[in-house]
Amino acid sequence: MTRPDVVVTGLGATTPLGGDVASTWDAMVAGRSGVSPLTQEWAAQLPVRIAAQLAVEPSEVLDRVRLRRLDRSEAIALVAAKQAWADAGLADSGLDPERLAVSVGSGIGGATTLLAQDDILEASGPRRVSPHTVPMLMPNGPAAWVGLELGAKAGVHSVASACATGAEAIALGLDMIRSGRADVVVAGGTEAVIHPLPIAGFASMRAMSTRNDEPEKASRPWDKGRDGFVLGEGAGVVVLERAEHAAARGARVYARLAGSGITSDAYDIVQPHNEGEGAIRAIAKAIADADIAKRDIVHVNAHATSTPIGDMLEIGALHKALGDHPVLAATKSMTGHLLGAAGALESIATILAIRDGVVPPTINLDDPDENLTLDVAAHKARHMEIPAALNNAFGFGGHNVALVFARA
Amino acid sequence: MTRDEITSGLAEILEEVAGVNPDDVAEGKSFTDDLDVDSLSMVEVVVAAEEKFGVKIPDNEVQNLKTVGDAVSYIEAQS
């Protein structure tokens, strides 16, 4: 039996740049920043007072009673999944629910619910703790709500691999379709932890930018002045579909998900391998899995979070595993770092780059690091033919995920 | 407090917690079958009712409160 091709037939997102995919992509190609000051009272005491907050609040899209029982990460996963589902035109397609699966992960999960309910516990006692607390904070909550909304009965999965989550969730979807466990997988990532505790935790690791006075310039991958990532929130979801299934119903196809590579460093709990060994293997595996010539993979949406060490290790890994020809983008320069949603949102950007033949800009790359030896579309989008492209996502814990997308 | 006042107090809670239209709330209505209040929302309704009416509704009583009228009678007897 030959391995089935898998294509992308639907996209959905809610991000710091826009409440849907179209507005997000337009802002990205235009090089707009979604980073702004945190004006909340609690931010005043923090070393980091900037973040990339959602452009459209979930309350503008979902009704009040529904939101009472959804963690913010669950609410935005639902928003993105419903968009992707509608975009794919599967609603009345007669798809067998037992052939529909969900793979939606989160890096951190329902932390803000946990913290808010702990405040209630401390202030008012256990009887006041919401009965919705557990389904709101459980890490499989976003996937479960999406599965419930769409009636998915082929399995609901929640990958957790920190900042690689969104990409790994998509890789799992690819595996599920290839192995015949589903015809359609709604896959992606979600994150919503703009709250003083996670920010304080990341800040204590010295992982975050403290460029509080210039929010829009704070996320600056590969620039000499980079000083850490900027926390973002949002969700990205793609509809993966067996190519023959999509063709049979005449579906619009954005791109083919050609291959994936997943490795683990076994090196350090938070530091990437000092020679990018795990990243190199992940990229090489993805290229081999995709069975596409390296010269055709002309664009990379890099993980590039704007941290001093990680940004350059990825450049070295790309040189070794792919070559010196790709044109890079670090879209986190505009969106901030959406943690568990990053790999999903950046997959969407990679897919649209292929569709439109445009490498989105990397903003704030004013003074490139001298070790940046690959071509980057700095400041302005670059129009070019993109037969295939790579998306990287790496996470605390030593997770490395690479995905190859190609023109269908 | 009259039965009508308790009913309208419950209607406010049901709207807040479960999005129930206050016009649908009447003594004969079942929480689960007529008003679509699921088990987790019922817990929220009970806690909110305790606060609003200054009563205690133990968990073993909640299962006996099938209809709005059952709840009104219980609250009326306790307050």
PDB file of C-alpha atoms in Angstrom, chain A residues 64-65 68-69 127-132 135, chain B residues 15-16 19 38 40-41 44 47 50-51 57:
ATOM      1  CA  ARG A  64     -20.804  35.049  27.711  1.00  0.00           C
ATOM      2  CA  VAL A  65     -22.272  31.893  29.188  1.00  0.00           C
ATOM      3  CA  ARG A  68     -17.767  31.029  31.787  1.00  0.00           C
ATOM      4  CA  ARG A  69     -16.716  27.414  31.359  1.00  0.00           C
ATOM      5  CA  ARG A 127     -17.103  25.867  48.197  1.00  0.00           C
ATOM      6  CA  ARG A 128     -16.682  28.926  46.005  1.00  0.00           C
ATOM      7  CA  VAL A 129     -14.242  27.193  43.655  1.00  0.00           C
ATOM      8  CA  SER A 130     -15.956  26.831  40.280  1.00  0.00           C
ATOM      9  CA  PRO A 131     -17.173  23.364  39.303  1.00  0.00           C
ATOM     10  CA  HIS A 132     -15.735  24.165  35.867  1.00  0.00           C
ATOM     11  CA  PRO A 135     -12.215  20.946  32.709  1.00  0.00           C
TER      12      PRO A 135
ATOM     13  CA  GLU B  15     -29.541  33.609  33.446  1.00  0.00           C
ATOM     14  CA  GLU B  16     -26.135  34.539  34.812  1.00  0.00           C
ATOM     15  CA  GLY B  19     -27.880  31.653  30.019  1.00  0.00           C
ATOM     16  CA  ASP B  38     -26.241  20.536  33.364  1.00  0.00           C
ATOM     17  CA  LEU B  40     -21.853  21.475  36.802  1.00  0.00           C
ATOM     18  CA  SER B  41     -24.034  24.506  36.231  1.00  0.00           C
ATOM     19  CA  GLU B  44     -23.041  26.945  40.463  1.00  0.00           C
ATOM     20  CA  VAL B  47     -23.826  28.062  45.529  1.00  0.00           C
ATOM     21  CA  GLU B  50     -27.076  30.005  49.061  1.00  0.00           C
ATOM     22  CA  GLU B  51     -25.385  33.367  48.857  1.00  0.00           C
ATOM     23  CA  ILE B  57     -28.418  23.724  50.585  1.00  0.00           C
TER      24      ILE B  57
END
